[in-house]
Every structure is written in structure tokens, then in C-alpha cells.
Coordinates of C-alpha atoms in Angstrom, one line a residue:
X110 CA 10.7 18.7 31.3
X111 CA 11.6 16.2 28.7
X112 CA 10.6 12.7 29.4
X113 CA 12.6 9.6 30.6
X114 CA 12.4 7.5 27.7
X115 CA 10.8 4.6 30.3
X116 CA 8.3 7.2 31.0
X117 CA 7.9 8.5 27.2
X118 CA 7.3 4.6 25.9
X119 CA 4.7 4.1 28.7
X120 CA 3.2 7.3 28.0
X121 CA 3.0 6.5 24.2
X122 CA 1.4 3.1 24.7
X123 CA -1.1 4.6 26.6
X124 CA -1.7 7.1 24.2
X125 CA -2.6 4.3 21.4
X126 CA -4.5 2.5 23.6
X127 CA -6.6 5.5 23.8
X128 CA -6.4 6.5 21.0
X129 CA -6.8 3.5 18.5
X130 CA -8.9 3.7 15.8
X131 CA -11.3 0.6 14.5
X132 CA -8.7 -2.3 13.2
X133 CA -12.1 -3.6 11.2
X134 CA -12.0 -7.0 13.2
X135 CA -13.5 -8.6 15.9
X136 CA -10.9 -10.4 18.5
X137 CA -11.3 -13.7 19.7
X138 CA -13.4 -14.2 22.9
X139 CA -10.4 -14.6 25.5
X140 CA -9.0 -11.4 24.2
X141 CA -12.1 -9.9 24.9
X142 CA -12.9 -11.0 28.0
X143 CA -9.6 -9.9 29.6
X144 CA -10.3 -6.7 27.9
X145 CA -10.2 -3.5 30.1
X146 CA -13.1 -1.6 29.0
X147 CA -13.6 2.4 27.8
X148 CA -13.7 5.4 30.6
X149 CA -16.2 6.9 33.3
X150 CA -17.2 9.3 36.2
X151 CA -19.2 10.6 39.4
X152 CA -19.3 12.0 42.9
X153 CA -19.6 9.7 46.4
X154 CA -22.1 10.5 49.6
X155 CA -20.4 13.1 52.0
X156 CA -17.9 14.5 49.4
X157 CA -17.4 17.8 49.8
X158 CA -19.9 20.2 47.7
X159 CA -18.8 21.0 44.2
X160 CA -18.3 25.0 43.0
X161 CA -20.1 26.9 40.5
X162 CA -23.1 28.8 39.8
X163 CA -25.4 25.4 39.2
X164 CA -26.9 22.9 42.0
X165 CA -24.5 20.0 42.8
X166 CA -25.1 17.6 45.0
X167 CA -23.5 13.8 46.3
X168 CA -23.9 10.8 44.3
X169 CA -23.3 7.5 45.1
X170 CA -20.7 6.2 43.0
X171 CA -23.0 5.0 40.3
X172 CA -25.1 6.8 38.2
X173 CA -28.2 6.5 36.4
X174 CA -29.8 8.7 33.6
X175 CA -32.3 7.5 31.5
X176 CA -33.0 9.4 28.0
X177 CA -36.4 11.1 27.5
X178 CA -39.0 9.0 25.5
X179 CA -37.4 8.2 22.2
X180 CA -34.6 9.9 22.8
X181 CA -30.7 10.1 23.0
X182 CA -28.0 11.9 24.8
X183 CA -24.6 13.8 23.3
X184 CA -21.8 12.6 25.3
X185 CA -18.3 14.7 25.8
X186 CA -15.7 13.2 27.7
X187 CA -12.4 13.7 28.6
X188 CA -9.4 11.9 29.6
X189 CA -6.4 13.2 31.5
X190 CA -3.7 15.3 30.0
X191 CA -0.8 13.4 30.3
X192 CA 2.7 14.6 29.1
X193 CA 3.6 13.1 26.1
X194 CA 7.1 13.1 23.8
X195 CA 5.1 12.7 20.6
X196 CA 4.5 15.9 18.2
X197 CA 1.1 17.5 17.6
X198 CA -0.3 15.4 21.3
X199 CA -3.5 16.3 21.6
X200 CA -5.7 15.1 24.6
X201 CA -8.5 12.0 23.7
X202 CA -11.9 13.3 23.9
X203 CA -14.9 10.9 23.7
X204 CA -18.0 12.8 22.0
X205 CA -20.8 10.0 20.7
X206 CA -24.8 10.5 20.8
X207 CA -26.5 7.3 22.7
X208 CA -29.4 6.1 22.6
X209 CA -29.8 4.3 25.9
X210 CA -29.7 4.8 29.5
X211 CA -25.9 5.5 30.8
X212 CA -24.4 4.2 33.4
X213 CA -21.7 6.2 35.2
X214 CA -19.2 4.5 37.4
X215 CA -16.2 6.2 39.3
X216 CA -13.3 3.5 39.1
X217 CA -10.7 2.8 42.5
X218 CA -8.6 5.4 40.8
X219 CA -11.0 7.7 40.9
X220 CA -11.8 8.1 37.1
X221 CA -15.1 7.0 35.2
X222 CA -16.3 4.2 33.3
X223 CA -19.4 5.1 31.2
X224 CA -21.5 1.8 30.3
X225 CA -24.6 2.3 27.7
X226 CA -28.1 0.1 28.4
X227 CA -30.0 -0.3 25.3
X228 CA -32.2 -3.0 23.5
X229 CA -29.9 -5.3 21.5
X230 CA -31.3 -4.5 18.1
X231 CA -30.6 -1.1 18.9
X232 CA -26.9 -1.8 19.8
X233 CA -26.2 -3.5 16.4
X234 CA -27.7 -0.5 14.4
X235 CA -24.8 1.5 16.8
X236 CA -21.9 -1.0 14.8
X237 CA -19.2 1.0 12.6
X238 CA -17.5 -2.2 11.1
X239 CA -18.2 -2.0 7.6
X240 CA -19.3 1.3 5.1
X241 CA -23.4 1.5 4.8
X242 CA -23.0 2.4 0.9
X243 CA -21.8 -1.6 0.5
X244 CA -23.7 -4.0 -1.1
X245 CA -27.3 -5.1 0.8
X246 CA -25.8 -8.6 0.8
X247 CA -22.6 -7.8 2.2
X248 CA -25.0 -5.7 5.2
X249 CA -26.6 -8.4 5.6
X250 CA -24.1 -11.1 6.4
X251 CA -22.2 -8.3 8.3
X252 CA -25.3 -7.8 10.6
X253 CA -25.9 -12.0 10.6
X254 CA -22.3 -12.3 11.7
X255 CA -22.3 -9.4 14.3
X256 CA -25.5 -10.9 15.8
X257 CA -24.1 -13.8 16.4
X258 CA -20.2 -12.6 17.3
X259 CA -22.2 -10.7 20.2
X260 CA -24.2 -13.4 21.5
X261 CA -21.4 -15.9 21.9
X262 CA -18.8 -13.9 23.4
X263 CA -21.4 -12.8 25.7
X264 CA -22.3 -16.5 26.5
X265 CA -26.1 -15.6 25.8
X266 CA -28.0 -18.6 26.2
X267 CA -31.4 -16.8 27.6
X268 CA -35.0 -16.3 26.8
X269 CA -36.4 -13.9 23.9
X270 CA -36.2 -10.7 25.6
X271 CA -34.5 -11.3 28.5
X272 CA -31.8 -9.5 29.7
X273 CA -27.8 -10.4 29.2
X274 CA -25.8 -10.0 31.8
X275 CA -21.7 -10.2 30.3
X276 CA -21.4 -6.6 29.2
X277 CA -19.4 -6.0 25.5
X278 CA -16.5 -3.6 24.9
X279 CA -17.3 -0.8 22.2
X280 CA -13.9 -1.3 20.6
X281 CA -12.3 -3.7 17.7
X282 CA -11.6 -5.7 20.8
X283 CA -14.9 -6.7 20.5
X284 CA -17.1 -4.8 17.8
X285 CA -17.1 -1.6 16.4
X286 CA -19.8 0.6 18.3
X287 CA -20.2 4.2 17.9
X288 CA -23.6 5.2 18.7
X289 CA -25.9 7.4 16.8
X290 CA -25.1 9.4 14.1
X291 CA -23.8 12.9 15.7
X292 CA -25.1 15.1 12.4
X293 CA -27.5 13.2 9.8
X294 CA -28.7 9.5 9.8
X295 CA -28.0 9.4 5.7
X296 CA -26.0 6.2 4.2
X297 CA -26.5 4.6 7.7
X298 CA -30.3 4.1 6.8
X299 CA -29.4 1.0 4.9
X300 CA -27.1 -0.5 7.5
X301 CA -30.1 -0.1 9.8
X302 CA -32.0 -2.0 7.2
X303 CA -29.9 -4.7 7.3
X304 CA -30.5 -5.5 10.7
X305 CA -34.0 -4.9 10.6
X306 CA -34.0 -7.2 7.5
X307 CA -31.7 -10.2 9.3
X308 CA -33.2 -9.7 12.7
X309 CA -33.2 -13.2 15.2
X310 CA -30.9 -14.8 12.5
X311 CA -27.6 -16.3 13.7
X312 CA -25.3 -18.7 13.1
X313 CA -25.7 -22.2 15.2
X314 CA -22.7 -23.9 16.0
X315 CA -24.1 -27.1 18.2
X316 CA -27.3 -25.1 18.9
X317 CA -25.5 -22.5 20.6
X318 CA -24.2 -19.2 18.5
X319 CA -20.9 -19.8 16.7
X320 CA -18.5 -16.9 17.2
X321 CA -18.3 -15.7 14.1
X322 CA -15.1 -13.6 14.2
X323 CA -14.3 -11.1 11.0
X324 CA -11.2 -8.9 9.5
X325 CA -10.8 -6.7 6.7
X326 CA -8.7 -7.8 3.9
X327 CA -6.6 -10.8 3.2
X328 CA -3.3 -12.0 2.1
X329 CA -5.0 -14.5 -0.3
X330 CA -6.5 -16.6 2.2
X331 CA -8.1 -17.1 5.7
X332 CA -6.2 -19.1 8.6
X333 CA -7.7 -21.5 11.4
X334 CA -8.5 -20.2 14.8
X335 CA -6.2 -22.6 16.3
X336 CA -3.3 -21.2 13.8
X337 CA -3.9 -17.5 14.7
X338 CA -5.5 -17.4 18.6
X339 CA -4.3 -21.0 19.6
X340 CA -7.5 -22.3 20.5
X341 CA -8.9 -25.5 19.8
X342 CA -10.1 -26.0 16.4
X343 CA -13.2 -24.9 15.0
X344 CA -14.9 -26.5 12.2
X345 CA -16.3 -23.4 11.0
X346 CA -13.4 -21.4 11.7
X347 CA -11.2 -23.0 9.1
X348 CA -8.6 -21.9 6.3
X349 CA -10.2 -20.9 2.9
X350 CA -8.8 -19.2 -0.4
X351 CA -9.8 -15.7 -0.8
X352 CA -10.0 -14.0 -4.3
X353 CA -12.5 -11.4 -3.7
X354 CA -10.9 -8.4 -1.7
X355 CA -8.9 -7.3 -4.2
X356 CA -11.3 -3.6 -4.2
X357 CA -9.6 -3.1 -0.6
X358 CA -7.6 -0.2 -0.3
X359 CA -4.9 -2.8 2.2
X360 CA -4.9 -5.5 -0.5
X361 CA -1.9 -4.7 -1.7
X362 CA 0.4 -1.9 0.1
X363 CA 4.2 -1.0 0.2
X364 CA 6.1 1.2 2.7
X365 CA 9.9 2.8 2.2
X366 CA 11.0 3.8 5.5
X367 CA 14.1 5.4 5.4
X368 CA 17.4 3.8 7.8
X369 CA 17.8 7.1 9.3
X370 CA 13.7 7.2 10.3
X371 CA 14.2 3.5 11.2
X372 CA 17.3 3.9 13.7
X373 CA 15.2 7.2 15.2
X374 CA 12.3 4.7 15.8
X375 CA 13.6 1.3 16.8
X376 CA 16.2 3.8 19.5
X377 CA 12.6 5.0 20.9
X378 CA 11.0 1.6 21.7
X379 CA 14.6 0.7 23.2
X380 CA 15.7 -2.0 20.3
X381 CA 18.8 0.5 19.5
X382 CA 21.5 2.5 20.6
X383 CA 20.2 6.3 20.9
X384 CA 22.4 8.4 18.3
X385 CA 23.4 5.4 16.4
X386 CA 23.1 5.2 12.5
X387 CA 21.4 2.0 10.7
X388 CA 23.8 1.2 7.9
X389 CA 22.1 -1.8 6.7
X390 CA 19.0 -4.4 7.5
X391 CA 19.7 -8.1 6.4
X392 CA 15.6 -9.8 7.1
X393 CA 16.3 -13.6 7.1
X394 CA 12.8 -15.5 8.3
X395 CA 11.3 -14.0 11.1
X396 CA 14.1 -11.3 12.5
X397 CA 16.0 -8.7 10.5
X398 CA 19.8 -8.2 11.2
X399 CA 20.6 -4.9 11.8
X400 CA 24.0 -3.0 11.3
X401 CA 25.7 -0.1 11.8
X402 CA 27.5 2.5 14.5
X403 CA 29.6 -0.6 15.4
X404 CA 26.8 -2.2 16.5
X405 CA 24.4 -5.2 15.2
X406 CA 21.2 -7.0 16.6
X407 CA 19.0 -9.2 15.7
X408 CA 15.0 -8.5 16.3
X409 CA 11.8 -10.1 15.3
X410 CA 10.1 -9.0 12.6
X411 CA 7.2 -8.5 14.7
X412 CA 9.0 -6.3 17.3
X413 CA 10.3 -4.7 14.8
X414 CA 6.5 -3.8 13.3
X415 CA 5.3 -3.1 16.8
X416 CA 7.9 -0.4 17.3
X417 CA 7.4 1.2 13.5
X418 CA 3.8 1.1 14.8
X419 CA 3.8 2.5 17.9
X420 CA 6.5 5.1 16.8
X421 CA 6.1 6.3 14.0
X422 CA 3.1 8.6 13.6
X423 CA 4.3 9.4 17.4
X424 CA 7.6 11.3 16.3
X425 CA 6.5 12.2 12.6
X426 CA 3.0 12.6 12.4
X427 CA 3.6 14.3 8.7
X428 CA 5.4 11.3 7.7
X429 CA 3.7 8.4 8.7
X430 CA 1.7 6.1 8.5
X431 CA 1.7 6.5 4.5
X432 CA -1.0 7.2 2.0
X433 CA -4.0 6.6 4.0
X434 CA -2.8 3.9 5.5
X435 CA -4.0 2.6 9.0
X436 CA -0.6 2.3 10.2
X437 CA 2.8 2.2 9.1
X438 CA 2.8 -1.2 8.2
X439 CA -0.7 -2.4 8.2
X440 CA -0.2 -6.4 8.8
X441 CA 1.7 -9.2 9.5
X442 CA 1.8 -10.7 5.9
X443 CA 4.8 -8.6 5.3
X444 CA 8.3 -9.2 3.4
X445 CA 11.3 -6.7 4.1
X446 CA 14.4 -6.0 1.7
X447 CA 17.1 -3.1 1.8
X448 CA 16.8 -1.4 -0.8
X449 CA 18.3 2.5 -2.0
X450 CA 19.0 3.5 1.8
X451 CA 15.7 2.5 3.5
X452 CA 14.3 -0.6 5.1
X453 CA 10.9 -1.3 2.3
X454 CA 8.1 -3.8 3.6
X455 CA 5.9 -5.1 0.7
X456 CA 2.7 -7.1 1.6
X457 CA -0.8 -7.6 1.9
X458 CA -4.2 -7.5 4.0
X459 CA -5.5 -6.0 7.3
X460 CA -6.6 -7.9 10.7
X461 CA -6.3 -11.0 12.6
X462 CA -7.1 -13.4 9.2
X463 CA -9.4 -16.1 11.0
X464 CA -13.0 -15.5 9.9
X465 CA -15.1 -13.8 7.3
X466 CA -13.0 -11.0 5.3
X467 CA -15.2 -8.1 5.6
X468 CA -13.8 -6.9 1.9
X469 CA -14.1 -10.7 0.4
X470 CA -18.0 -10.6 1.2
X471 CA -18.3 -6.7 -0.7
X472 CA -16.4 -8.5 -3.6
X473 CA -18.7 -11.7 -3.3
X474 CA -21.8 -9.5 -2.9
X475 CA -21.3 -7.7 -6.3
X476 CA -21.0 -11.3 -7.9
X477 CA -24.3 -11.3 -6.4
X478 CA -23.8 -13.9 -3.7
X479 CA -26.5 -14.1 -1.1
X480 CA -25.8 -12.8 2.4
X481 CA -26.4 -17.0 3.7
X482 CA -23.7 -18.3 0.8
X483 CA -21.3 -15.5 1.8
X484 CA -21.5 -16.5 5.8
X485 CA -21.7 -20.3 4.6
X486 CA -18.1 -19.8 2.5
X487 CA -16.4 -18.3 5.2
X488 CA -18.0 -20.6 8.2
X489 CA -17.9 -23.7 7.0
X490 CA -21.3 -24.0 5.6
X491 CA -23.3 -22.5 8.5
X492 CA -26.6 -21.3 7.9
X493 CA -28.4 -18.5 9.7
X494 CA -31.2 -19.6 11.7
X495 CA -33.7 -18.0 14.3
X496 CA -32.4 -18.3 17.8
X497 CA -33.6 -15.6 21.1
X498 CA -32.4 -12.3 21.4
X499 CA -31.8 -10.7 24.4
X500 CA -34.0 -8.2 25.3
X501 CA -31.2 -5.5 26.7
X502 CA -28.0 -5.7 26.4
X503 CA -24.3 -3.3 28.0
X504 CA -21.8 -1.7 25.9
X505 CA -18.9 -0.7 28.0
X506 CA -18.3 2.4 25.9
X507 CA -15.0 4.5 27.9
X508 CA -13.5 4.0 30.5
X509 CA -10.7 6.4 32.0
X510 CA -12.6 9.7 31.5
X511 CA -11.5 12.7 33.9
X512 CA -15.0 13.9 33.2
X513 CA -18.3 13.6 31.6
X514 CA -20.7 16.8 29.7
X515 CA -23.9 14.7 29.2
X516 CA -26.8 16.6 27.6
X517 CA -30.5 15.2 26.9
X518 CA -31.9 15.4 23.4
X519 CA -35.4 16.9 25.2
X520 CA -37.3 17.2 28.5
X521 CA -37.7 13.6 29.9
X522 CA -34.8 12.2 31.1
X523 CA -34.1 10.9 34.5
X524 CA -31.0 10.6 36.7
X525 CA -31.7 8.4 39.6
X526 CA -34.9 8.5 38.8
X527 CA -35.7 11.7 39.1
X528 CA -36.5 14.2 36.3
X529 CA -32.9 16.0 35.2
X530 CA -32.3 18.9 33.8
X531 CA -33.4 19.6 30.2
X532 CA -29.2 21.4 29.7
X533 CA -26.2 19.8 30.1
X534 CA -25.1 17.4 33.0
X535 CA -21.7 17.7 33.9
X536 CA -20.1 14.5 36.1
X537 CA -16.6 15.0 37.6
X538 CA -13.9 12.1 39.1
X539 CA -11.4 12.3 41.9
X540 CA -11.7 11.2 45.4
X541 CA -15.3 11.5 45.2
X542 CA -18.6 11.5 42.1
X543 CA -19.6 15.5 41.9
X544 CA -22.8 16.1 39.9
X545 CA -23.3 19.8 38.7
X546 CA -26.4 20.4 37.2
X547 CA -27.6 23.7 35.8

């Protein structure tokens, strides 16, 4: 049955929530504290007694399991399959290897939330937020600035080694984590260097860790905090030029999106008349005019990106986004003319812009800047400096999940404290947490 299109735009933002990929940015802290975190799963005492040829039994409605000795588990979850007006849908499936002990929680709704325990160190080798082939120097100051992005959001203000409390989402919400590699360490060796190299440093701001937020690539420069997230202004958050991330793929980009794909699209998010054809688009500031049908509106420039955005690779996956691009149109430094029949947006960059441009310090790095000058340029002359680590940190990793295949990398592990199975662990939602061991 065809969906409402109410129903179809809720169903396709919930698709890219899922679904997003790594924007290559951190977020500032209130965005990631009002975060909703990843998915999860389990059964409750006095629920009814699962079927199929393995043992099952009750389980409170959190779980436990802790990996063998040196040791890891492969993770497969899924999320439900929820009707969808976009082409090629396929269902989200989670599928990481951890290295910590997981924690499996089923949710009010009866889905699961899967949280991952692990020493801190351990969780920064788990960061995807920059390619381990870069420069050392570039690692470096990525692994500096992650330290210290994860210890101020978290509001760390502990002991060496003890344990921290505020848990941390696993997406670009937060950081980038995506575990252990699932076949072959390779390339990410000398990421893990990085952090080994740069471990306890951090950047101070007042003696407390500055929170070092980063993005991709520039428009030419870098903007204040209180410019972009409309907080109170940091003096090592502030606007400098950028000339180095001109090696990013997003530096420059351009997009020709025709008016016919444009009407189909901006009819969708509900900004136009179904059926009606787009005859022109007249940008002017912020909003674009649009004509045509016998109709004409006027919408922001950033609705109008949010709906390409959300659209686009919904209804023509083969289409859009563009040459490799992360989406349709990739940022916010953007200028818009008509031009032969289409709507064309010209511009530049990727992410938020407040911070240290992730590309900016791979350009610096080959000039052969240190990691400490690259994090100085970018946060206002901070320096790293030794401060505690937490000993164990949480990584809200999903959250969502229908249900959870968890399988030990070796004899050893434990779930509830008891010695599971050496196969596969499969956790089940709904009214109540159903364990079914082999």
C-alpha cells in the first residue's frame, strides 16, 4: 500500500537518521547531550520461554557479557523493517567487532540499546574520523584533539584511572567510533600509534579540557563557536584563515540538479505542489524564488538543501548525491543560479566550520607542521599537556535494534557472570528480553 506522504517524510527521516554516514565532525556539546543514542535488546524475568532448538532462559532487562581474555565480540544487529517510499530500501543492519564488555538494554518500546565498556585508550583506537595512511602529525593532533573532545563533553574531571560516568554517542554527533577492524588491522596500525604516541596529552582550557570540536574541509576559513552553535565565545574557538585543505575531495564541488528533479523533490518534503513543473528559480540572499504551474514560493536556502538532502538519494538513488559526494549538496557555503534548465549550486567545504579542519592539518602536516603547532593554529595557541585519563569509559554504540547475534572471539566470555557459550548469542526485544543460547 503506497504511503501517505506524512507517513513517507516520517519514514524517510527516520531512515537517514539510521542510516547516516560519518559527517567527519564532532558537534558541539549541547547537541550531544540531547542526543538520542544507537540501538539495543533483551528478555525480562517471567517472560514467556523463547522457541528453538537452543536453551533460553529470562533475563532481566539488562545484560551483561564480558569478552574472553584479550578478546572481542562480532556484533549483528538489526533494526525494524519499516515501509519506506524510497527505491532500493534496504533494512539498517549494525555489524562492528568490540572489544569491551556490552551492555544490552531493552528500551520502554521494547527495542535495545547496546552500550560498549572499554578502557579509554582503547575507545580512541575504535575512532573513524580521519584516514590512517595521513600524515603522523595530522594522527597525532587528530588523537590530541579527540582526547580532549571526549573528555570535556563527558565533563571528566576525575582521577587517573577512574571511571567516567556521562556515556558518549558512537556517531558524528559525538565522534566517529566503529570498533575493531572486522577483516585485517593494516593502515589502522599507525592510527593506533598515534594514540599510543599522544597518550595523557590534552588540550587545557582553564585547567579543565577545552572542547576541541573538528570538521572536514573549509570554505576558506574557520568561524567562532558563538557564530555557528550560539554559545558563548570561546577564545580558542575563534575564526582563522584556512589555505591548506585544498587536497579535500569537498574543497571545491558543483551540483546541476535538473528543475524537473528539483520540483519531484521539494513536492516530497511538502515545499511544492505535487504534479507541478518548476519553470524557473530566482536565489536572492538566503531564499530562492520559485516559479512555475501558476504557482511561486519563496523558501530558505537551507530548507531548500535539507529537502535536496533528505530526498534525493531517497527517490533516485542512481542519480544522487553526485560524484562521490557525501550528499547532494555537501554544505552550507553554497551559491545557486539557474542556469540551461536546472537549479546549479556551486561551493565549498564539509561540516559545522568551528574548529580544527581535519583536511587543513593533512595539508599543514605535509608542510611539516608539528601535531602541537597544528592544534595551536586552530585553538588559539593551546598546547597539549598531561592531564588524568579515565580508566573506563561508555560508548553508546545503537540503539533501536529489533535484535542482537553476538558471538565471542574464544572460550571466556561471560554473561551475567557466568561462563557463555563459545557460538553465537542471539538477544531478542518485544514485551520482554529473550536470551537463546546454543
Amino acid at each position: 500500500m503506497p504511503l501517505s506522504p506524512r507517513r513517507g517524510r516520517a519514514a524517510v527521516a527516520a531512515a537517514a537518521a539510521v542510516l547516516a554516514l560519518a559527517a567527519a565532525c564532532t558537534g558541539p556539546a549541547d547537541t550531544q547531550r540531547a542526543q538520542t543514542a544507537g540501538p539495543s535488546a533483551s528478555t525480562s524475568v517471567g517472560g514467556p520461554a523463547p522457541t528453538g532448538s537452543g536453551s533460553a532462559g529470562a533475563a532481566p532487562d539488562l545484560l551483561r557479557l564480558a569478552p574472553p581474555r584479550h578478546g572481542s565480540f562480532l556484533v549483528r544487529g538489526t533494526y525494524p523493517d519499516e515501509p519506506s517510499p524510497c527505491k532500493r530500501h534496504r533494512r539498517p543492519v549494525l555489524r562492528a567487532r568490540y572489544p569491551g564488555t556490552l551492555l544490552v538494554r531493552r528500551a520502554s518500546d521494547g527495542s535495545l540499546e547496546l552500550t560498549v565498556v572499554l578502557p579509554f585508550e582503547r575507545y580512541l583506537e575504535g575512532l573513524a574520523e580521519v584516514p590512517p595512511s595521513w600524515p603522523m602529525a595530522a594522527l597525532e593532533a587528530q588523537a590530541i584533539a579527540a582526547r580532549s573532545y571526549a573528555l570535556a563533553t563527558t565533563g571528566w574531571s576525575g582521577e587517573q584511572g577512574e571511571r567516567l560516568e556521562r556515556p558518549i554517542c558512537a556517531t558524528s554527533a559525538c565522534q566517529v567510533y566503529r570498533g575493531l577492524p572486522l577483516e585485517g588491522a593494516g593502515e589502522v596500525r599507525r592510527w593506533y600509534r598515534a594514540v599510543r604516541r599522544t597518550r595523557g596529552l590534552v588540550l587545557l582550557f582553564q585547567g579543565r579540557p577545552a572542547e576541541t570540536v573538528y570538521f572536514s574541509t573549509s570554505d576558506g576559513r574557520t568561524y567562532g563557536n558563538d557564530e555557528v552553535f550560539g554559545s558563548a565565545p570561546l577564545p580558542y574557538l575563534r575564526p582563522v584563515p584556512e589555505r591548506d585543505d585544498g587536497a579535500s575531495p569537498l574543497s571545491h564541488w558543483r551540483v546541476r540538479i535538473p528543475l524537473a528533479d528539483l520540483a519531484r523533490l521539494l513536492a516530497a518534503a511538502g515545499a511544492w505542489p505535487a504534479d507541478a513543473p518548476i519553470a524557473d528559480v530566482r536565489p536572492s540572499g538566503g531564499t530562492v524564488r520559485i516559479l512555475g504551474g501558476g504557482s511561486s514560493r519563496r523558501i530558505e536556502v537551507s530548507d531548500l538543501r535539507t529537502a535536496v538532502n533528505t530526498w534525493a538519494p531517497c527517490l533516485m538513488p542512481g542519480r544522487y548525491p553526485p560524484g562521490g559526494l557525501p550528499s547532494t549538496i555537501p554544505s552550507r557555503w553554497v551559491r545557486l543560479r539557474s542556469a540551461g534548465g536546472a537549479l546549479v549550486a556551486t561551493g565549498r567545504g564539509w561540516g559545522h566550520g568551528v574548529g580544527m579542519v581535519q583536511w587543513g592539518a593533512y595539508g599543514k602536516a605535509l608542510r611539516r607542521w608539528s601535531a602541537s603547532q597544528i592544534l595551536a593554529f586552530y585553538y588559539g595557541g593551546l598546547q597539549p599537556q598531561r592531564y588524568p585519563e579515565p580508566g573506563l569509559i561508555r560508548v553508546r554504540v545503537a540503539s533501536g535494534l529489533t535484535s542482537l547475534r553476538i558471538v565471542p572471539s574464544g572460550s571466556g566470555a561471560r554473561l551475567d557472570g557466568d561462563p557463555a557459550p563459545a557460538g553465537p548469542i542471539r538477544i531478542l526485544g518485544g514485551e520482554h528480553l529473550t536470551v537463546n543460547v546454543p
